[in-house]
Short mmCIF file of C-alpha atoms in Angstrom, two decimals:
data_model
loop_
_atom_site.label_atom_id
_atom_site.label_comp_id
_atom_site.label_asym_id
_atom_site.label_seq_id
_atom_site.Cartn_x
_atom_site.Cartn_y
_atom_site.Cartn_z
CA MET A 9 24.10 -3.23 -27.75
CA THR A 10 25.92 -2.25 -24.58
CA THR A 11 26.28 1.31 -23.40
CA LEU A 12 27.92 3.03 -20.44
CA LEU A 13 25.88 5.20 -18.06
CA ILE A 14 27.78 7.53 -15.68
CA ILE A 15 25.92 8.68 -12.53
CA TRP A 16 27.74 11.10 -10.36
CA GLY A 17 27.18 11.93 -6.72
CA SER A 18 28.99 14.30 -4.39
CA ASN A 19 31.65 11.79 -3.38
CA ALA A 20 31.75 9.15 -6.05
CA ILE A 21 31.18 8.25 -9.67
CA TRP A 22 29.20 5.15 -10.57
CA ILE A 23 29.86 3.74 -14.06
CA LEU A 24 27.22 1.26 -14.97
CA ASP A 25 27.52 -1.18 -17.86
CA LEU A 26 23.93 -1.27 -19.27
CA ASP A 27 22.91 -4.42 -21.14
CA ASP A 28 19.94 -3.35 -23.14
CA SER A 29 19.17 -6.96 -24.05
CA VAL A 30 17.78 -7.16 -20.50
CA LEU A 31 16.55 -3.60 -19.89
CA THR A 32 14.68 -3.50 -23.13
CA MET A 33 12.30 -0.67 -21.98
CA GLN A 34 14.93 1.90 -21.05
CA ALA A 35 13.88 4.30 -23.85
CA LEU A 36 10.41 4.46 -22.37
CA HIS A 37 11.51 4.61 -18.70
CA ARG A 38 11.14 7.80 -16.72
CA SER A 39 14.78 7.58 -15.61
CA THR A 40 15.77 8.40 -19.24
CA ARG A 41 14.42 11.92 -18.71
CA VAL A 42 16.29 12.19 -15.44
CA TRP A 43 19.62 11.22 -16.98
CA ASN A 44 19.23 13.07 -20.23
CA GLY A 45 17.76 16.32 -18.86
CA PRO A 46 17.34 19.15 -18.84
CA GLU A 47 13.60 18.64 -18.34
CA ASP A 48 13.12 16.72 -15.09
CA PRO A 49 10.01 14.53 -14.80
CA CYS A 50 7.45 15.76 -12.29
CA ILE A 51 6.90 14.55 -8.74
CA LEU A 52 4.44 11.70 -9.02
CA THR A 53 0.92 12.46 -7.71
CA ILE A 54 -0.18 9.84 -5.16
CA ARG A 55 -3.74 8.54 -5.82
CA ARG A 56 -5.35 7.13 -2.72
CA ASN A 57 -8.39 7.75 -0.56
CA SER A 58 -7.58 6.53 2.93
CA SER A 59 -11.01 7.24 4.41
CA ALA A 60 -11.10 3.77 6.03
CA LEU A 61 -7.79 4.37 7.73
CA HIS A 62 -8.41 7.96 8.68
CA ARG A 63 -12.01 8.54 9.48
CA LEU A 64 -13.60 11.21 11.62
CA VAL A 65 -15.49 8.42 13.35
CA PRO A 66 -13.04 5.85 14.93
CA LEU A 67 -13.29 2.24 13.93
CA ASP A 68 -16.25 0.73 15.87
CA GLU A 69 -14.89 -2.13 18.01
CA ARG A 70 -18.01 -4.18 17.30
CA ILE A 71 -16.82 -4.93 13.73
CA VAL A 72 -13.27 -5.87 14.68
CA GLY A 73 -14.25 -9.61 14.83
CA TYR A 74 -15.58 -9.43 11.24
CA LEU A 75 -12.37 -7.70 10.08
CA GLU A 76 -10.29 -10.35 11.78
CA GLU A 77 -12.34 -13.17 10.13
CA ALA A 78 -12.06 -11.58 6.69
CA GLY A 79 -8.28 -10.95 6.96
CA PHE A 80 -8.28 -7.16 7.11
CA TYR A 81 -7.92 -6.43 10.76
CA GLY A 82 -4.10 -5.94 10.64
CA THR A 83 -4.27 -3.35 7.97
CA THR A 84 -6.75 -1.25 9.91
CA ARG A 85 -4.29 -1.14 12.80
CA ILE A 86 -1.73 0.68 10.61
CA SER A 87 -3.99 3.72 10.71
CA PHE A 88 -3.20 6.79 8.61
CA ILE A 89 0.45 7.49 7.73
CA GLY A 90 1.31 10.38 5.41
CA ILE A 91 2.93 9.52 2.14
CA ASP A 92 6.19 11.13 1.11
CA TRP A 93 5.53 11.84 -2.62
CA HIS A 94 9.27 12.60 -3.24
CA LEU A 95 10.41 9.30 -1.77
CA ILE A 96 7.87 7.29 -3.81
CA THR A 97 9.01 9.16 -6.95
CA ALA A 98 12.68 8.35 -6.21
CA LEU A 99 11.79 4.67 -5.80
CA VAL A 100 9.72 4.50 -8.94
CA GLU A 101 12.74 5.92 -10.93
CA ARG A 102 14.65 2.83 -9.73
CA TRP A 103 11.84 0.33 -10.53
CA ARG A 104 12.36 -1.87 -13.65
CA PRO A 105 9.17 -3.26 -15.30
CA GLU A 106 11.42 -5.83 -17.09
CA THR A 107 12.42 -7.51 -13.80
CA HIS A 108 9.86 -6.26 -11.23
CA THR A 109 12.75 -5.18 -9.02
CA PHE A 110 14.37 -1.93 -7.83
CA HIS A 111 17.83 -1.47 -9.30
CA PHE A 112 20.06 0.06 -6.61
CA PRO A 113 23.85 0.48 -6.48
CA VAL A 114 24.01 -2.54 -4.09
CA GLY A 115 21.94 -4.71 -6.39
CA GLU A 116 18.28 -5.59 -7.05
CA MET A 117 15.58 -5.65 -4.41
CA THR A 118 11.79 -6.03 -4.48
CA ILE A 119 8.74 -6.25 -2.27
CA THR A 120 7.79 -9.78 -1.35
CA LEU A 121 4.79 -11.64 0.01
CA GLN A 122 6.60 -11.77 3.35
CA ASN A 123 6.79 -7.97 3.41
CA VAL A 124 3.03 -7.79 2.70
CA GLN A 125 1.97 -10.18 5.44
CA ILE A 126 4.34 -8.96 8.13
CA THR A 127 3.89 -5.24 7.40
CA LEU A 128 0.20 -5.07 6.65
CA GLY A 129 -1.04 -8.32 8.21
CA LEU A 130 -2.85 -9.45 5.04
CA PRO A 131 -3.24 -13.18 4.26
CA VAL A 132 -0.87 -14.35 1.50
CA ASP A 133 -1.65 -18.09 1.39
CA GLY A 134 -5.10 -18.80 0.06
CA LEU A 135 -7.47 -18.73 -2.86
CA PRO A 136 -6.86 -16.30 -5.79
CA ILE A 137 -9.11 -13.19 -6.00
CA ILE A 138 -10.94 -14.39 -9.16
CA GLY A 139 -14.54 -13.65 -9.97
CA CYS A 140 -16.96 -12.34 -12.51
CA VAL A 141 -16.95 -8.59 -12.96
CA GLU A 142 -20.42 -8.58 -14.45
CA GLN A 143 -22.75 -8.87 -11.51
CA ASP A 144 -26.23 -7.80 -10.53
CA TYR A 145 -24.96 -4.73 -8.73
CA ASP A 146 -28.34 -3.65 -7.43
CA ALA A 147 -28.88 -7.10 -5.81
CA LEU A 148 -25.40 -7.16 -4.37
CA CYS A 149 -25.72 -3.76 -2.79
CA LEU A 150 -29.21 -4.28 -1.52
CA THR A 151 -28.46 -7.68 0.01
CA LEU A 152 -24.97 -7.07 1.42
CA LEU A 153 -25.10 -3.33 2.14
CA GLY A 154 -28.83 -2.68 2.57
CA PHE A 155 -28.87 0.06 -0.08
CA PRO A 156 -29.77 -0.05 -3.78
CA PHE A 157 -26.94 0.75 -6.17
CA PRO A 158 -27.53 4.51 -6.89
CA GLU A 159 -28.14 5.09 -10.55
CA ASN A 160 -26.63 8.60 -10.58
CA ASN A 161 -23.47 7.41 -8.76
CA LYS A 162 -22.22 4.38 -10.55
CA THR A 163 -19.45 4.37 -13.09
CA GLY A 164 -18.63 1.12 -14.78
CA GLY A 165 -19.76 -0.96 -11.78
CA ARG A 166 -17.91 1.30 -9.33
CA ILE A 167 -19.32 3.42 -6.54
CA GLN A 168 -18.03 6.58 -4.86
CA ILE A 169 -16.19 5.96 -1.59
CA ARG A 170 -17.82 9.08 -0.29
CA GLN A 171 -21.21 7.49 -0.89
CA LEU A 172 -20.24 4.59 1.37
CA SER A 173 -19.17 7.10 4.05
CA ARG A 174 -22.57 8.81 3.81
CA TRP A 175 -24.43 5.51 4.02
CA PHE A 176 -22.40 4.35 7.03
CA PRO A 177 -21.33 7.39 9.05
CA ASN A 178 -21.42 5.48 12.35
CA LEU A 179 -22.93 2.30 13.76
CA PRO A 180 -26.01 2.73 15.92
CA ASN A 181 -25.77 1.59 19.56
CA ASN A 182 -28.58 -0.83 19.12
CA ALA A 183 -27.32 -2.34 15.76
CA GLY A 184 -28.02 -5.97 15.22
CA ASP A 185 -25.82 -8.61 13.54
CA VAL A 186 -26.99 -7.90 9.97
CA GLU A 187 -26.39 -4.15 10.38
CA MET A 188 -22.97 -4.72 11.85
CA GLN A 189 -22.02 -6.98 8.98
CA ARG A 190 -23.16 -4.48 6.41
CA TYR A 191 -21.18 -1.78 8.17
CA ALA A 192 -18.06 -4.05 8.16
CA ARG A 193 -18.46 -4.71 4.39
CA ALA A 194 -18.70 -1.01 3.78
CA TYR A 195 -15.56 -0.40 5.79
CA ILE A 196 -13.66 -3.11 3.91
CA LEU A 197 -14.80 -1.66 0.54
CA GLN A 198 -13.40 1.71 1.55
CA LEU A 199 -10.13 0.02 2.53
CA LEU A 200 -9.94 -1.85 -0.80
CA GLY A 201 -10.86 1.07 -3.04
CA GLY A 202 -9.04 3.78 -1.12
CA THR A 203 -5.82 2.04 -0.13
CA LEU A 204 -5.10 -1.57 -1.11
CA PHE A 205 -6.58 -1.58 -4.67
CA ALA A 206 -6.73 2.14 -5.17
CA ASP A 207 -6.83 3.29 -8.80
CA LYS A 208 -6.34 6.65 -10.46
CA SER A 209 -10.02 7.60 -9.98
CA ASN A 210 -9.05 8.43 -6.33
CA ASN A 211 -12.64 8.04 -5.16
CA LEU A 212 -14.21 4.91 -6.69
CA VAL A 213 -14.30 1.27 -5.65
CA HIS A 214 -15.73 -1.58 -7.74
CA ILE A 215 -18.78 -3.04 -6.25
CA THR A 216 -17.89 -6.53 -7.47
CA TYR A 217 -15.67 -7.00 -4.49
CA LEU A 218 -18.80 -7.56 -2.52
CA GLN A 219 -19.08 -11.08 -3.98
CA PHE A 220 -16.05 -12.01 -1.86
CA LEU A 221 -17.43 -10.47 1.32
CA GLU A 222 -20.80 -12.11 1.64
CA ASP A 223 -19.37 -14.67 4.16
CA PHE A 224 -16.57 -13.26 6.30
CA GLU A 225 -15.09 -16.67 7.11
CA ALA A 226 -14.92 -17.50 3.37
CA ALA A 227 -13.42 -14.03 2.67
CA GLY A 228 -10.57 -14.87 5.09
CA LYS A 229 -9.55 -17.78 2.90
CA TYR A 230 -8.59 -15.56 -0.03
CA SER A 231 -5.04 -14.32 -0.64
CA TRP A 232 -5.66 -10.71 -0.35
CA GLY A 233 -1.96 -10.05 0.21
CA SER A 234 -1.05 -11.64 -3.15
CA ALA A 235 -3.59 -9.53 -4.95
CA THR A 236 -2.33 -6.42 -3.15
CA LEU A 237 1.27 -7.12 -4.15
CA ALA A 238 0.29 -7.78 -7.77
CA HIS A 239 -1.60 -4.47 -7.84
CA GLN A 240 1.46 -2.68 -6.32
CA TYR A 241 3.70 -4.13 -9.05
CA ARG A 242 1.34 -3.12 -11.75
CA GLN A 243 1.09 0.48 -10.41
CA LEU A 244 4.89 0.75 -10.15
CA CYS A 245 5.25 -0.38 -13.80
CA LEU A 246 2.63 2.19 -14.96
CA ALA A 247 4.27 4.94 -12.99
CA ALA A 248 7.75 4.10 -14.30
CA ASP A 249 6.62 5.03 -17.81
CA ILE A 250 8.50 8.03 -19.28
CA ASP A 251 5.28 10.01 -19.30
CA GLY A 252 3.97 8.70 -15.99
CA ALA A 253 2.56 11.48 -13.75
CA GLU A 254 0.83 9.58 -10.96
CA ILE A 255 0.74 6.39 -9.00
CA ALA A 256 -2.06 4.55 -7.32
CA GLY A 257 -2.21 1.23 -5.41
CA PRO A 258 -1.04 0.41 -1.91
CA VAL A 259 1.70 3.10 -1.78
CA ILE A 260 1.72 2.77 2.00
CA LEU A 261 3.22 -0.70 1.50
CA LEU A 262 5.90 0.69 -0.72
CA GLN A 263 6.81 3.43 1.78
CA LEU A 264 6.91 1.16 4.80
CA TRP A 265 8.98 -1.39 2.89
CA ALA A 266 11.50 1.30 2.04
CA TRP A 267 11.66 2.59 5.63
CA ASP A 268 12.16 -1.00 6.95
CA MET A 269 14.67 -2.17 4.34
CA LEU A 270 16.55 1.13 3.65
CA PRO A 271 16.73 3.01 7.05
CA PHE A 272 18.92 5.79 5.54
CA LEU A 273 15.76 6.89 3.71
CA ALA A 274 13.49 6.68 6.81
CA PRO A 275 12.51 9.33 9.37
CA ILE A 276 13.56 8.88 13.00
CA MET A 277 10.92 7.13 15.05
CA GLY A 278 9.83 8.96 18.17
CA ASN A 279 8.64 7.61 21.51
CA VAL A 280 5.06 8.76 21.29
CA LEU A 281 2.56 6.39 19.71
CA ARG A 282 -0.48 7.86 18.01
CA ASN A 283 -3.76 6.26 19.14
CA ASP A 284 -6.28 7.39 16.56
CA ILE A 285 -8.03 4.36 15.19
CA ILE A 286 -9.65 2.27 17.92
CA PRO A 287 -10.58 3.49 21.45
CA ASN A 288 -9.00 1.21 24.03
CA GLU A 289 -7.15 -0.60 21.30
CA ASP A 290 -4.91 -2.33 23.80
CA LEU A 291 -7.81 -4.66 24.50
CA PHE A 292 -7.74 -6.03 20.96
CA PRO A 293 -5.35 -8.43 19.18
CA PRO A 294 -1.86 -7.10 18.56
CA PRO A 295 -1.10 -5.17 15.37
CA PRO A 296 1.24 -6.00 12.47
CA PHE A 297 4.84 -4.82 12.18
CA GLY A 298 3.91 -1.79 10.09
CA HIS A 299 2.00 -0.42 13.16
CA ARG A 300 5.30 0.73 14.67
CA TRP A 301 5.44 3.60 12.12
CA ARG A 302 2.46 5.10 13.94
CA HIS A 303 4.97 6.59 16.35
CA ALA A 304 5.54 10.27 16.10
CA LEU A 305 8.15 10.68 13.33
CA GLU A 306 11.07 13.16 13.71
CA THR A 307 12.12 14.64 10.41
CA THR A 308 14.18 17.63 11.46
CA GLY A 309 17.36 15.62 11.24
CA THR A 310 16.36 13.77 8.04
CA SER A 311 16.02 15.09 4.53
CA MET A 312 12.32 14.41 3.75
CA HIS A 313 10.15 15.51 0.82
CA VAL A 314 13.21 16.46 -1.33
CA LEU A 315 13.46 14.42 -4.53
CA THR A 316 17.02 15.58 -5.44
CA LYS A 317 18.23 14.60 -1.98
CA TYR A 318 16.70 11.13 -2.22
CA ARG A 319 18.31 10.60 -5.59
CA GLU A 320 21.69 11.54 -4.18
CA MET A 321 21.29 9.34 -1.13
CA ILE A 322 20.30 6.38 -3.29
CA ASP A 323 23.18 7.00 -5.68
CA MET A 324 25.65 6.79 -2.78
CA GLN A 325 24.03 3.78 -1.19
CA THR A 326 26.35 1.22 0.35
CA PRO A 327 25.61 -2.45 1.38
CA ASP A 328 25.74 -1.59 5.07
CA GLU A 329 22.78 0.78 4.58
CA VAL A 330 20.46 -2.13 3.80
CA ILE A 331 18.66 -4.18 6.39
CA TRP A 332 19.03 -7.52 4.58
CA GLU A 333 16.99 -9.41 7.21
CA PRO A 334 14.37 -6.99 8.63
CA TYR A 335 12.33 -9.78 10.21
CA PRO A 336 14.55 -12.05 12.35
CA GLU A 337 12.97 -14.71 14.60
CA THR A 338 13.12 -12.29 17.56
CA VAL A 339 10.73 -10.01 15.62
CA ILE A 340 8.48 -12.72 14.12
CA ARG A 341 7.88 -14.53 17.39
CA ASP A 342 6.40 -11.36 18.95
CA LEU A 343 4.04 -10.70 16.04
CA PRO A 344 0.45 -12.06 15.89
CA VAL A 345 -0.16 -15.35 14.10
CA TYR A 346 -1.83 -13.62 11.13
CA CYS A 347 1.55 -12.05 10.33
CA SER A 348 3.33 -15.38 9.92
CA SER A 349 0.67 -17.87 8.87
CA GLY A 350 1.91 -17.87 5.27
CA ARG A 351 5.54 -18.66 6.01
CA ALA A 352 5.22 -22.07 4.33
CA ILE A 353 4.98 -20.39 0.89
#
């Protein structure tokens, strides 16, 4: 059955011909409540714990080599960027689980592996993240972190991110190789559980990820970017449900993708760059493309954190408001190798 949907903005009326043989889940999509009213769905709650990107103790430069080897260095250079809950909500309202794309007035768009690698610097060409969930968690923790898995702190094989912060508050000046490696693993676990693979617990990370972090060189051969993108897709699908109230996953990827591709939704980038992650970071390898959003952001001339305004702006979107090729050769050639090593796929 085909129906007509009329969406009106301040200067135009969009008449969309809906083919429900394709959009089979419309009745259960949160946009149904937006269109039908009068009860508007709530602003989605963002579930993340960015302790690894926004710590009181800056990233110790002695573990940078391990982060590079394992494939996570680029993401740490993004640092902490606040999430606009209203923007994320407006994007989820346009996400279709049937197609895994955003449906905009100009057509369908989605986040790709290229966006993941260039924006966050994660490897996208490598082994799948596949392993056994059932592990000897005590042995894993004791061997790879130096601490036993606390009996009063584990929930289904997961550990509190706060516990990791307490175990590894800072790295001693006289730390040896084993201690530095354990510190790096704890840092990566916080990054995985709090940002890349964040779930709705908001403060737990599965200890089974340690099985991929025993050897840092081997860890760098996994496609962490592919797993991150798959997790983003899944969280978007869950949040798009008519009763969805929250979203987890790498929402920083979603926000930076929107700012890069849809500049009419982005804040104005200032001239001052925040340096809050690594002291003397200019001495280290260059950051990924998403690092540029660490500039001070000017929002006085841009409507931010207003869901109704975002909906109107998206409704009135025109093709010239989309950056169809955000990464031309002039951009890619200035990025580090880890941002383009997966171009073959």
